[in-house]
Coordinates of C-alpha atoms in Angstrom, one line a residue:
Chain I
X1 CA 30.1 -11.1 20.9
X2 CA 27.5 -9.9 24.0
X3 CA 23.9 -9.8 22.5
X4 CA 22.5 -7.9 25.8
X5 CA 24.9 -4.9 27.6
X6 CA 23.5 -3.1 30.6
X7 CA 25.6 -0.6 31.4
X8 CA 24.6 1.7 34.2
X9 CA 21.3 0.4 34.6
X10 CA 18.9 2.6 37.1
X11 CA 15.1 2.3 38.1
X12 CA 13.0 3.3 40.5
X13 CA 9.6 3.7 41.9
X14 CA 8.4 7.0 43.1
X15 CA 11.2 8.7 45.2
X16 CA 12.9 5.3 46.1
X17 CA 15.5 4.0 43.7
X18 CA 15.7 0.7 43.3
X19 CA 18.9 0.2 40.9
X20 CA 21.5 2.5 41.5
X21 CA 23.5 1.7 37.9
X22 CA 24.1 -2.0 37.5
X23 CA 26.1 -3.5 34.5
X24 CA 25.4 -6.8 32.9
X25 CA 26.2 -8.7 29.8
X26 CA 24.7 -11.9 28.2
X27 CA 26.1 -13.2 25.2
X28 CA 24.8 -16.2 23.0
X29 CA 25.2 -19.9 24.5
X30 CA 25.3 -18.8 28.0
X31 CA 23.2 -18.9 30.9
X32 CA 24.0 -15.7 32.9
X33 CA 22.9 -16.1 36.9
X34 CA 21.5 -12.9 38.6
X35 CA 21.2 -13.8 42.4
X36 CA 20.6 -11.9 45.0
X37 CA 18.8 -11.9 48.6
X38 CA 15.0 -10.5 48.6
X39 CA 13.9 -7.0 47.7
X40 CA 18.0 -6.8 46.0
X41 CA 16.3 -5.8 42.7
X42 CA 16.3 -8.9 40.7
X43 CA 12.9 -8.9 39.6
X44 CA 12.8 -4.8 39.0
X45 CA 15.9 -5.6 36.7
X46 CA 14.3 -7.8 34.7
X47 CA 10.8 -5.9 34.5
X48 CA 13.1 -2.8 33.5
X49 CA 14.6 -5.1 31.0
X50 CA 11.5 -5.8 29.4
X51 CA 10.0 -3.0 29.5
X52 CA 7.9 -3.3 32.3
X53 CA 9.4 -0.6 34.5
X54 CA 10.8 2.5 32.5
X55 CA 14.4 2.9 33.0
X56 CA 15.6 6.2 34.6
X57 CA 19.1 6.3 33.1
X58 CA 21.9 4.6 31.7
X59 CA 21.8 1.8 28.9
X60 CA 20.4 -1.5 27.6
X61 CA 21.1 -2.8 24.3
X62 CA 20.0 -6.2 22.5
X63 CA 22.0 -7.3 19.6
X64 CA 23.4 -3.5 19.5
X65 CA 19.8 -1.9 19.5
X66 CA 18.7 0.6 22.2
X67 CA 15.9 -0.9 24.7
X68 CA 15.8 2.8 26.4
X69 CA 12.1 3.9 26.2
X70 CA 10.9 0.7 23.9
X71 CA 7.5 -0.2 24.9
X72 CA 7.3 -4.1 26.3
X73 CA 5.5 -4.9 23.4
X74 CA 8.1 -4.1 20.8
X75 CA 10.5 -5.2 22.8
X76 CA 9.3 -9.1 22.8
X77 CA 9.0 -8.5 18.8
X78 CA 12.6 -7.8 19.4
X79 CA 13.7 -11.3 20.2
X80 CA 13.8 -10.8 24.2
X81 CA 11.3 -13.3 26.2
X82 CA 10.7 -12.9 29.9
X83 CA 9.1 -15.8 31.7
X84 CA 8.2 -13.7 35.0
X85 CA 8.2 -14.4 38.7
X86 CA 5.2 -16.7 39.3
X87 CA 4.8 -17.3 35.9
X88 CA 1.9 -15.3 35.2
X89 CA -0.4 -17.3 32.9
X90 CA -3.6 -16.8 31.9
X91 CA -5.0 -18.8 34.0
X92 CA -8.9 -18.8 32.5
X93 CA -7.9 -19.9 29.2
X94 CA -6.6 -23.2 28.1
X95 CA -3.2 -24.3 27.7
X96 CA -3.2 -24.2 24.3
X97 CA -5.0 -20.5 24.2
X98 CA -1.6 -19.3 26.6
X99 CA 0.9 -20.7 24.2
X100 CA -1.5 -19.4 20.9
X101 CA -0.9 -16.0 22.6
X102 CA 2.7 -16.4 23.0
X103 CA 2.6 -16.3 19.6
X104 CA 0.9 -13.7 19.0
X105 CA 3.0 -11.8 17.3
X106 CA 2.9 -14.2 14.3
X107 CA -0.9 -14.4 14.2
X108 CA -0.4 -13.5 10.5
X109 CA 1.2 -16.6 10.0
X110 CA -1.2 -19.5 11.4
X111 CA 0.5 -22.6 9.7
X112 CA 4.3 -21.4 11.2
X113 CA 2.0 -20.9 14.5
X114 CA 0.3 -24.3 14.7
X115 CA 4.2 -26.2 13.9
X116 CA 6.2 -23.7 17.1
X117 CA 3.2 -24.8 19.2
X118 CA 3.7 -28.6 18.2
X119 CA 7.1 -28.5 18.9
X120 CA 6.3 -27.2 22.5
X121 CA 4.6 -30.1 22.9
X122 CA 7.1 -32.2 21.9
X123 CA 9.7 -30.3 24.3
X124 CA 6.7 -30.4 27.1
X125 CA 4.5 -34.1 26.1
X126 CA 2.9 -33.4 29.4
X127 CA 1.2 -30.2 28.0
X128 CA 0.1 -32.0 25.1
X129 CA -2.0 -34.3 27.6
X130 CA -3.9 -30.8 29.0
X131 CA -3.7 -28.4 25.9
X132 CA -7.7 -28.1 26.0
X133 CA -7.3 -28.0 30.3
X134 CA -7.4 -24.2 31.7
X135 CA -3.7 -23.3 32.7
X136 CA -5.0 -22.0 36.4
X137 CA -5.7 -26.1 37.3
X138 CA -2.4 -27.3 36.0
X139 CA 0.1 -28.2 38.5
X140 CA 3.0 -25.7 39.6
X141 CA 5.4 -27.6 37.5
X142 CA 3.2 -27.9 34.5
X143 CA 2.0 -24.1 34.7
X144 CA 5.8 -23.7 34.8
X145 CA 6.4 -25.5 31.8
X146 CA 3.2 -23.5 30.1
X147 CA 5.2 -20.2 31.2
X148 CA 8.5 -21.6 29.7
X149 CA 7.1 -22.7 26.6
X150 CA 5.0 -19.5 26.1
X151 CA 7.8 -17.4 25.8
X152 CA 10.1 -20.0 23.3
X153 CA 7.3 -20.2 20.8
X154 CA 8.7 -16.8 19.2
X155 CA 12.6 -18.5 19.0
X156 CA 13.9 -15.7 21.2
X157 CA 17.6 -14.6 20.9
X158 CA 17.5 -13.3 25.0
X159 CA 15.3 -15.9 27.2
X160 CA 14.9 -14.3 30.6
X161 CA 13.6 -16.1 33.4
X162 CA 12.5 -15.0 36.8
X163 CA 12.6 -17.2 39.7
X164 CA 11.6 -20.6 37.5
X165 CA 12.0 -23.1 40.2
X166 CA 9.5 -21.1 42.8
X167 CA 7.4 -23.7 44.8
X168 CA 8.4 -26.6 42.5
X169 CA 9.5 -29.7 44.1
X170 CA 13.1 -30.2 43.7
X171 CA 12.4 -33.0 40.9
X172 CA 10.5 -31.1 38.8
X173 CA 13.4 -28.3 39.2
X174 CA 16.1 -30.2 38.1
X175 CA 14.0 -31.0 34.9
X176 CA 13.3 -27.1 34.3
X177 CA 17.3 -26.4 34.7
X178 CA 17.7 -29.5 32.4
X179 CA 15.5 -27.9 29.8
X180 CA 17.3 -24.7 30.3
X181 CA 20.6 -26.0 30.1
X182 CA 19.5 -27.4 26.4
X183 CA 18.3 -24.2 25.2
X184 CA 21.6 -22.6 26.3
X185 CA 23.7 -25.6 24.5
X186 CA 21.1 -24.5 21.3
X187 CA 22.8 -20.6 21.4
X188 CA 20.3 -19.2 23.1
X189 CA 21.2 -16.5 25.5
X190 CA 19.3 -17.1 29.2
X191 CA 19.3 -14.3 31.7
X192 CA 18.5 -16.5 34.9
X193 CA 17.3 -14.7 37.8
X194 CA 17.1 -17.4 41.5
X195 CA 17.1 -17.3 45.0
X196 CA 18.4 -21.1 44.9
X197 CA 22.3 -20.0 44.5
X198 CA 23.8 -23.5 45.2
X199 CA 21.9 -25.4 42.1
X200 CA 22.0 -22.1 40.1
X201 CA 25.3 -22.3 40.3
X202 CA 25.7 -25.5 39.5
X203 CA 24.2 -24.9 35.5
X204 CA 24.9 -21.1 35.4
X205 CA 28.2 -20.3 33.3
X206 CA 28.6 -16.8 35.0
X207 CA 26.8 -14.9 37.8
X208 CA 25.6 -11.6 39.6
X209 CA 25.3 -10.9 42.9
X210 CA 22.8 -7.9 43.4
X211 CA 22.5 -5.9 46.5
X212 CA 20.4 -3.3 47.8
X213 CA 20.9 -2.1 43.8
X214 CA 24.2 -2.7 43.3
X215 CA 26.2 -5.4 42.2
X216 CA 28.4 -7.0 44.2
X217 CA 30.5 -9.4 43.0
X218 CA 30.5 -11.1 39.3
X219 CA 32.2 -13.5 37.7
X220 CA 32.6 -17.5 36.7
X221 CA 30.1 -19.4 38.4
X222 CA 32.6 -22.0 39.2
X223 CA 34.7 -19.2 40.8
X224 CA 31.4 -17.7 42.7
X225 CA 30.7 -20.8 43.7
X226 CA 34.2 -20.6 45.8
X227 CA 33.8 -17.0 47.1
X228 CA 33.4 -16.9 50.5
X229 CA 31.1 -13.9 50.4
X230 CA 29.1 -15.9 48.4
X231 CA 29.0 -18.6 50.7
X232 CA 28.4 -17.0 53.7
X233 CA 25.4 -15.3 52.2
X234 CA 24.0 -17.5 49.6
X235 CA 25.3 -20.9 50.4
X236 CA 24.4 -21.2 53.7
X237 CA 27.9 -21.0 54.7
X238 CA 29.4 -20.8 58.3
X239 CA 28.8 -17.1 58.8
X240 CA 25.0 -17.4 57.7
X241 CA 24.3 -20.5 60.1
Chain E
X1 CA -51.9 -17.2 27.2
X2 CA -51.9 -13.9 23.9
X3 CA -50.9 -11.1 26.7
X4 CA -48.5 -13.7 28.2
X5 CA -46.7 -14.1 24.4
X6 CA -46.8 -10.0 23.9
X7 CA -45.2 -9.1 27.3
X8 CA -42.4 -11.9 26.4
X9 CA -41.8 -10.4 22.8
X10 CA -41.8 -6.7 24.2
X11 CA -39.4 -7.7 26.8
X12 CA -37.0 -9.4 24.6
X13 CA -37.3 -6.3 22.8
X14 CA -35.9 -3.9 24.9
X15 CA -34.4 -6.6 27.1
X16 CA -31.9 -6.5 23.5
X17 CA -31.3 -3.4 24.1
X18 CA -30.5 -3.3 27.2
X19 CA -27.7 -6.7 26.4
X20 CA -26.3 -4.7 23.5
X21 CA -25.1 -1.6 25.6
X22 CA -24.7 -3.6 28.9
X23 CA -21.9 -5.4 26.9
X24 CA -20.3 -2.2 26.3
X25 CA -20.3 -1.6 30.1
X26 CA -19.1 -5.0 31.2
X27 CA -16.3 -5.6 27.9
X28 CA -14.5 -2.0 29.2
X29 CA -14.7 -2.7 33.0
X30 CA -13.5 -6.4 32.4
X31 CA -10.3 -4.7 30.6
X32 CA -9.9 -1.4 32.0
X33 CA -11.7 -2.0 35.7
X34 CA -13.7 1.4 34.8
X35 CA -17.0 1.9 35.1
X36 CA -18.3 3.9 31.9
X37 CA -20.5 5.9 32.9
X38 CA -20.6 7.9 29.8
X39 CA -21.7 4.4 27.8
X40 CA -25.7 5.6 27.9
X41 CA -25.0 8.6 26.5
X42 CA -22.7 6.8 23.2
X43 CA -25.5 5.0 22.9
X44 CA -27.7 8.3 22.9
X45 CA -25.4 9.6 20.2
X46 CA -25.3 6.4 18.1
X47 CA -29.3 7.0 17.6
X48 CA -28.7 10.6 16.7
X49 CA -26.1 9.7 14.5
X50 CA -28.5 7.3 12.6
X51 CA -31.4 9.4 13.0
X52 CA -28.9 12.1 10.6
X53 CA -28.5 9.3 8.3
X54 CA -32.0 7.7 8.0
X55 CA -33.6 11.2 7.0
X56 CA -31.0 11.9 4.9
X57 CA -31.3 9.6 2.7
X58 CA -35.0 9.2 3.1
X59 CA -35.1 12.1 0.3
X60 CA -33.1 10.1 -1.8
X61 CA -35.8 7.9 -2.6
X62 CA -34.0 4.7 -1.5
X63 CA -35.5 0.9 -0.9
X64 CA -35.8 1.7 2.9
X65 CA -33.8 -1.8 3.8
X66 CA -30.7 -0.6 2.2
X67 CA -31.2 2.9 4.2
X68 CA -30.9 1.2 7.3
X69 CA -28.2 -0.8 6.6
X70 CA -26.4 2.0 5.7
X71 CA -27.8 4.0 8.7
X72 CA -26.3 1.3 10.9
X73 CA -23.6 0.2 9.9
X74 CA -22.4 4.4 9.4
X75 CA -23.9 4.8 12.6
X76 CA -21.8 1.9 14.5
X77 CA -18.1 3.1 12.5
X78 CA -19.2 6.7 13.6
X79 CA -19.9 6.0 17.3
X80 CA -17.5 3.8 17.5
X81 CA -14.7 5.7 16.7
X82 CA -16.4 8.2 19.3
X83 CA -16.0 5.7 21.8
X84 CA -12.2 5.3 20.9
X85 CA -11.6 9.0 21.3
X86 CA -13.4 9.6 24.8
X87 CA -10.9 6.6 26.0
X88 CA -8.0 8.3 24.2
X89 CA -8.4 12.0 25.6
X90 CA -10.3 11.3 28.6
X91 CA -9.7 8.0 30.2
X92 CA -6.2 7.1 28.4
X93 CA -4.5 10.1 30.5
X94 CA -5.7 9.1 33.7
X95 CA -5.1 5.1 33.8
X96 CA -2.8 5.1 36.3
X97 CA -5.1 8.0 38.0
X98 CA -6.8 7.3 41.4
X99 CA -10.2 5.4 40.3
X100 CA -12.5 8.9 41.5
X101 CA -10.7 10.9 38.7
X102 CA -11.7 8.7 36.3
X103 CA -15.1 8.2 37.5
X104 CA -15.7 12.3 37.9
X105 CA -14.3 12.5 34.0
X106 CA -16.7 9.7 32.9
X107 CA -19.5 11.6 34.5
X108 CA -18.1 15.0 32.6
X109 CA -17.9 13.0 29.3
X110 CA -21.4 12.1 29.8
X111 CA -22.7 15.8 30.5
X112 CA -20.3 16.8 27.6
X113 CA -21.8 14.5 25.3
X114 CA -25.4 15.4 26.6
X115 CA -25.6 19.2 25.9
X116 CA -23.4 18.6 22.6
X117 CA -26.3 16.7 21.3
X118 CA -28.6 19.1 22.9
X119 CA -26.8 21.9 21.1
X120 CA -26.9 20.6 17.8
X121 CA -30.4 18.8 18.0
X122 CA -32.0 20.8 20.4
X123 CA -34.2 19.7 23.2
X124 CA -37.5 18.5 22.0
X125 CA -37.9 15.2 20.2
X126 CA -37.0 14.2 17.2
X127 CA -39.3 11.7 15.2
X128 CA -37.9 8.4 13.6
X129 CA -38.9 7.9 9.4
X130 CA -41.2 5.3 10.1
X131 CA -40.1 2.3 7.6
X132 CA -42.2 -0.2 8.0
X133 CA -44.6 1.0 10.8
X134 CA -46.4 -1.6 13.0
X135 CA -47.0 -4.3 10.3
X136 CA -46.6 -7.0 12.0
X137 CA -48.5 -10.9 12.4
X138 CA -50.4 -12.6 15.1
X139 CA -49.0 -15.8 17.2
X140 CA -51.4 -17.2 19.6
X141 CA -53.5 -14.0 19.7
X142 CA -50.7 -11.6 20.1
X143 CA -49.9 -8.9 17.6
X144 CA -46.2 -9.4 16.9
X145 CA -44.3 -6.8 14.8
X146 CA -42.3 -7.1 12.2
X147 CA -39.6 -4.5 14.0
X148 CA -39.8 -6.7 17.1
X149 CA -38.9 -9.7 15.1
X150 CA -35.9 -8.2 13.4
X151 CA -34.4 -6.0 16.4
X152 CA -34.4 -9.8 18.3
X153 CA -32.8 -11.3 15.5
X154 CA -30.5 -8.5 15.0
X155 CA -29.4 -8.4 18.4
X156 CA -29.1 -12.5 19.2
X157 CA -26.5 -12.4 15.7
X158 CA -24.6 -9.6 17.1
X159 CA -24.1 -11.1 20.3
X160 CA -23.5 -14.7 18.9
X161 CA -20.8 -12.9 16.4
X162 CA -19.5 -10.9 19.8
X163 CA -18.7 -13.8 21.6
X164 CA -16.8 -16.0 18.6
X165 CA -14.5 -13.3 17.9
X166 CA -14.1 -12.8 21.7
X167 CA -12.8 -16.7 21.9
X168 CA -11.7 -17.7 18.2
X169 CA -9.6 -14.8 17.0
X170 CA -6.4 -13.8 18.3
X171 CA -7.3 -9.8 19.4
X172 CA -10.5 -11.5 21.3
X173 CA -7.6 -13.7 23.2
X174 CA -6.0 -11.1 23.8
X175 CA -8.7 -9.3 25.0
X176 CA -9.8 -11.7 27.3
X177 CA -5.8 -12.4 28.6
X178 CA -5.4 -8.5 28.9
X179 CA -8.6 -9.0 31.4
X180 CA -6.5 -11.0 33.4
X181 CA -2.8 -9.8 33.5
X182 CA -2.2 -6.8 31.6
X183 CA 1.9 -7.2 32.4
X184 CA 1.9 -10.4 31.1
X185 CA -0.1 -9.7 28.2
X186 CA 2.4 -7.2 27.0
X187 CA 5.3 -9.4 27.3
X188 CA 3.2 -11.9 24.7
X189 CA 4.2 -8.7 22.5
X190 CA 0.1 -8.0 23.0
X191 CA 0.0 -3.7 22.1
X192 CA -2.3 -3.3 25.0
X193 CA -3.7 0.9 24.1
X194 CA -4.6 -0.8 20.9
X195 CA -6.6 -3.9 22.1
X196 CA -8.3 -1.0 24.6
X197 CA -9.0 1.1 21.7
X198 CA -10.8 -1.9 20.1
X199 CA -12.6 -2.8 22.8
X200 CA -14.0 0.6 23.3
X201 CA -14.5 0.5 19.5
X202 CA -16.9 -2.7 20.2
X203 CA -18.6 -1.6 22.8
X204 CA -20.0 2.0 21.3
X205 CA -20.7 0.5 17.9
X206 CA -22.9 -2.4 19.9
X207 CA -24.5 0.4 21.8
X208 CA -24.8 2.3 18.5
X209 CA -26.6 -0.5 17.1
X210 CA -29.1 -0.5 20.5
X211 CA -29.6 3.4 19.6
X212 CA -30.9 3.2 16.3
X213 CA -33.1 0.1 16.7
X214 CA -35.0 1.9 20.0
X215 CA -35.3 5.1 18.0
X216 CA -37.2 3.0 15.4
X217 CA -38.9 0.8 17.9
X218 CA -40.1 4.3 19.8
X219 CA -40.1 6.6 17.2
X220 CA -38.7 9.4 19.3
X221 CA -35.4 9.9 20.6
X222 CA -34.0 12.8 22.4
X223 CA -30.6 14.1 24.1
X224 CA -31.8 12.5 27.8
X225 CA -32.5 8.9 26.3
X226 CA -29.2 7.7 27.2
X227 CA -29.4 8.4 30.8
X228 CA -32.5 5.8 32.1
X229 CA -31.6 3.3 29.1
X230 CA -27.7 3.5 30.4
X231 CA -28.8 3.0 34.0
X232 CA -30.9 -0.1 32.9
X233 CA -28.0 -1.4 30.8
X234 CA -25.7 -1.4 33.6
X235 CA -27.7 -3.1 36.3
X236 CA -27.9 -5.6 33.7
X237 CA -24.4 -5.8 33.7
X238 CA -24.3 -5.8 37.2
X239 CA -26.9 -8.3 37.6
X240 CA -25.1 -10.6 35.2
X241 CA -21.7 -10.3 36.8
X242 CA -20.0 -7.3 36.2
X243 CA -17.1 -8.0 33.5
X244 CA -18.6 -11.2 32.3
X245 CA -19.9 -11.1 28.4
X246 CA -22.8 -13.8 28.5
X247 CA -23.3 -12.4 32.2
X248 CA -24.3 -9.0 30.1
X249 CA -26.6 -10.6 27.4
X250 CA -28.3 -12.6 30.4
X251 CA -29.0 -9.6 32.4
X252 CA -29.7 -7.6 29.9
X253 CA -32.8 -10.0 28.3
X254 CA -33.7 -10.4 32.3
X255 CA -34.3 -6.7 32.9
X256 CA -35.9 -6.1 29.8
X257 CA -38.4 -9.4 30.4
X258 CA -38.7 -8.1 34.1
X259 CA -39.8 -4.6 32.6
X260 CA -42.2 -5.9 30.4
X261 CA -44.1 -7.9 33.1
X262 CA -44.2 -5.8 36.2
X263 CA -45.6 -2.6 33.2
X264 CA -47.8 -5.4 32.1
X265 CA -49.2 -7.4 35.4
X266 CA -48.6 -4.6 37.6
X267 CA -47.8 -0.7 36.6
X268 CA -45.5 0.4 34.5
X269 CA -44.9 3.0 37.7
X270 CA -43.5 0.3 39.5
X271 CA -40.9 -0.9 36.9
X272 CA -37.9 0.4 38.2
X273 CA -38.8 -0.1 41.5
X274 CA -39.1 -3.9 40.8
X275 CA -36.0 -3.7 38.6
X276 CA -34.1 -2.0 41.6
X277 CA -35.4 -4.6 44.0
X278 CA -34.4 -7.5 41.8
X279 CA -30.5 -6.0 41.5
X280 CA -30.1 -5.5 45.4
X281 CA -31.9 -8.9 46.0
X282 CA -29.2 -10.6 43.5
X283 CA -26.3 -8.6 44.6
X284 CA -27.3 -8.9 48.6
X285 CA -27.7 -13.4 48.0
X286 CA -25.0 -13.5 45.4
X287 CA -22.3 -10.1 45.1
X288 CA -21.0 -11.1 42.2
X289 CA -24.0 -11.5 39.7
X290 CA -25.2 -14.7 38.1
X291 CA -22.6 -15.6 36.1
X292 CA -20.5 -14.2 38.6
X293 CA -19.2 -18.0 39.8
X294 CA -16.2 -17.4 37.1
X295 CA -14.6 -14.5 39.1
X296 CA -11.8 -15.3 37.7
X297 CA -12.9 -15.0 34.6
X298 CA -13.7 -11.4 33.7
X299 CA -15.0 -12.1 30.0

C-alpha cells in the first residue's frame, strides 16, 4: 500500500521546466531517498509536493487523494509535513512560539496542543532547555531539531525532509538520521531529499536519482548503493576523482 | 510650567492619532512589504462613516455615550471590511506584481476613495454633533478636556490590546511568522490571504477609530483630511522603524508631541517643516528608524 504516487510529475518556472515528468512512490514505514547533484530538481519536487510550486501536469496523490491544485495550506491539514531546505524557522520568535505554530492547525484544541509540544521536548530535551530562547540564536543543529519537530507536532502520515543534515557537523547528523530512522520504524512515511548519498544510503530503504528533471535510476538502496553510476557520481567513485 | 502641561496633552492628542493609523501602515508593510498609500484616506472614510452614524442617531434622542460607542464600533466593522476589500480587488491581484504597480494602484485607491467621499458628502465641511464640548478640568494651570483625556485613554487600550493579541493568540503568531517567511508559514498549514485579510481588517478599523476621535476632537472633517493626517502617520511609521508595531505607537506620540511644541514655542507654520527635518535627521543617523535595531523583526 503506497500512501504518496507521483506519477508524471512536471513544474517549471517561467519558460524553463524544471521536472520533465518524474514518478515517485512512498509507502508507510519507509524512508524513500531523492538524491541528486545541484540544480537536479530535488528541492522544486518537494516545493511542488507541498504546494509550494503549482504543478504543470501529471499526478500527486496522498493516501489516494489528489494534491493537483491544493493550496500548501490544506495540504499540511492533509497529513504531509515538509521540513524545507535550511529549515526556515521563524527565527524572531521563541522556540516554543515555532513549534506552537506548527500546530497551528489545532489551535482549537489547546490542551492536545500543549501535550504534542511536550512530547517534542521529550524527543528533543535540548529544546526544552531554550523553549523561551529565539530560534534565530540556536545552533544549526538545534534549529534543525526546532524544524524537525515543528513539522511532527501535527503526527503526519508523509514527513518530507529537504536537505536535513546541511552545515551540521557529522555528529549531530548521525543523531538527525537516528531520529529519522525511528520515525520510519513508527510507520511514518519520510520522503528524504540529500546531497550526502553515501550516509543516505546507508538509512534510506529505497532511492532516486534525479537529473537535470528526470529520474535516473531507482531502486533498493542497498542495490544503489552498488551501482556504479551511482558511484561514480555520488560516491565519489573512481570516475568522479 | 501650565503651557508646558497643555502642549504635552495636545500632543499626545493627535500624537494618538497619528500611532493609531501609523499602525495600519507599518502592520501591512511588515506582512505584505507594501506601502499603503491609500491608509489616510480609510482613515478619512472611517470619520465619514461615523460622522453618518453619530447624526443619525443624534435624532434618536439617545444617552450620547452609547451613540459613540455604537458610532465606533459600526464605524471600525464598516471600515474595516473596506480595508479588506481594497486588498482583495486591488492589491490581492497584483502580489506577485512588480512593486510600481502596486504602488500606482494604491495611489488610485486613494484618489478613488477621495472623490467617492467627495461625491457623496460633497466638498465643504461637515460639522461633528458636539457631545460633550470643551468641558474639561485644570492640572497645574492648564485647561485639560475631558475629549483629550478619553481619546488618550482610548487610544493607549487599543494599542495595549493590539499588541497582546499580536503575541498571545495564534492568528497574531501567525501574523508576525508570515512577516518573516511567508513559504514557511504556509507549510505550518497558516491560510496566508486570510491572515492578510485580517491584518488589513486591523489596521482600517484602528484607523477608523483615529477618524472618528479627530472629527470630534476638531469638529470638522472633510474628504482631504486623510491626505496630511496619512502623510504624518506614515513618517511616524517611518520614524519608528518601518514594519515594527511599538516602532509605530512611538513615532506616532513623537510626531504628534513634536507638532504640538514647534505650533506652540515656535509657529505652527513651521510644523511640518520641523517634523520633516526630524524624519531625514533620524533616517540620515539611523535608516532603519528607532526601533529599527530588530530588523529582523518586522512586528
Amino acid at each position: 500500500m503506497t500512501l504518496l504516487v507521483v506519477e508524471g510529475l512536471r513544474v517549471g518556472y517561467g519558460k524553463v521546466e524544471v521536472l520533465h515528468g518524474i514518478d515517485i512512490t512512498v509507502g508507510p514505514s519507509e524512508i524513500v531517498a531523492l538524491l541528486g547533484s545541484n540544480g537536479a530538481g530535488k528541492t522544486t519536487t518537494l516545493r511542488a509536493l507541498s504546494g509550494l510550486e503549482p504543478i504543470r501536469g501529471g499526478g500527486v496523490t496522498l493516501g489516494g487523494t489528489s494534491l493537483v491544485g491544493v493550496p500548501a495550506h490544506r495540504i499540511a491539514a492533509m497529513g504531509l509535513a515538509h521540513v524545507p531546505e535550511r529549515r526556515r524557522l521563524f527565527a524572531p520568535l521563541s522556540v516554543e512560539e515555532n513549534l506552537k505554530l506548527g500546530g497551528y492547525l489545532m489551535r482549537d484544541k489547546p490542551a492536545e496542543l500543549k501535550q504534542r509540544i511536550e512530547i517534542m521536548y521529550g524527543l528533543f530535551p535540548r529544546l526544552a532547555e531554550r523553549r523561551l530562547q529565539l530560534a534565530g540564536t540556536l545552533s544549526g543543529g538545534e534549529q534543525q531539531m526546532v524544524a524537525i519537530a515543528r513539522a511532527l507536532i501535527l503526527k503526519p502520515r508523509l514527513l518530507v525532509l529537504d536537505e536535513p543534515s546541511m552545515g551540521l557537523a557529522p555528529l549531530i547528523v548521525r543523531s538527525i538520521f537516528g531520529i529519522v530512522r525511528r520515525l520510519r520504524d513508527e510507520g511514518m512515511a519520510i520522503l528524504l531529499v540529500e546531497q550526502n548519498a553515501r550516509q543516505t544510503l546507508r538509512i534510506a530503504d529505497r532511492a532516486y536519482v534525479l537529473e537535470n528533471g528526470d529520474i535516473l535510476v531507482q531502486g533498493a538502496a542497498s542495490a544503489l548503493a552498488q551501482d556504479p553510476r551511482v558511484q561514480a557520481a555520488y560516491l565519489g567513485g573512481v570516475a568522479a576523482a | 510650567m501650565s503651557e508646558f502641561i497643555q502642549l504635552v496633552i495636545a500632543g499626545l492628542t493627535t500624537g494618538s492619532f497619528y500611532a493609531l493609523v501609523a499602525l495600519g501602515y507599518t502592520m501591512v508593510y511588515g506582512i505584505v512589504r507594501l506601502i499603503n498609500f491609500a491608509h489616510g484616506d480609510i482613515f478619512m472614510v472611517g470619520a465619514f462613516l461615523g460622522w453618518t452614524v453619530l447624526t443619525t442617531l443624534a435624532a434618536t434622542h439617545m444617552p450620547w455615550g452609547i451613540g459613540l460607542l455604537i458610532a465606533l464600533i459600526l464605524s471600525m466593522i464598516l471600515t474595516g471590511g473596506l480595508g479588506v476589500a481594497v486588498e482583495r480587488f486591488a492589491y490581492q491581484p497584483l502580489l506577485s506584481a512588480p512593486p510600481l504597480s502596486i504602488l500606482i494602484t494604491a495611489l488610485g485607491v486613494s484618489l478613488a476613495l477621495e472623490n467617492g467621499v467627495l461625491l457623496i458628502f460633497g466638498p465643504g465641511f461637515n460639522t461633528y454633533p458636539q457631545l460633550i464640548g470643551s468641558a474639561g478640568f485644570v492640572l497645574g494651570g492648564a485647561h485639560i478636556t475631558f475629549i483629550q483625556v478619553g481619546i488618550i485613554i482610548l487610544s493607549f487600550l487599543l494599542m495595549a490590546g493590539l499588541y497582546l493579541f499580536v503575541h498571545h493568540t495564534f492568528i497574531g503568531t501567525a501574523m508576525r511568522a508570515l512577516a518573516v517567511d511567508r513559504d514557511a508559514a504556509r507549510l505550518m498549514g497558516i491560510n496566508v490571504e486570510r491572515v492578510i485579510q485580517i491584518t488589513f481588517f486591523l489596521g482600517s478599523s484602528l484607523a477608523a477609530v483615529a477618524g472618528v476621535m479627530e472629527g470630534l476632537y476638531y469638529t470638522e472633517i472633510n474628504f482631504f483630511m486623510g491626505f496630511i493626517v496619512g502623510l504624518r502617520a506614515f513618517t511616524a511609521a517611518v520614524l519608528g522603524g518601518i514594519g515594527n508595531i511599538p516602532g509605530a505607537m512611538a513615532g506616532g506620540l513623537l510626531i504628534g508631541l513634536l507638532e504640538a511644541f514647534s505650533a506652540g514655542y515656535i509657529s505652527s507654520r513651521w510644523t511640518d517643516v520641523i517634523v520633516f527635518l526630524v524624519l531625514i535627521g533620524t533616517l540620515v543617523v539611523k535608516p532603519t528608524g528607532l526601533f529599527g535595531e530588530r530588523v529582523v523583526e518586522r512586528m
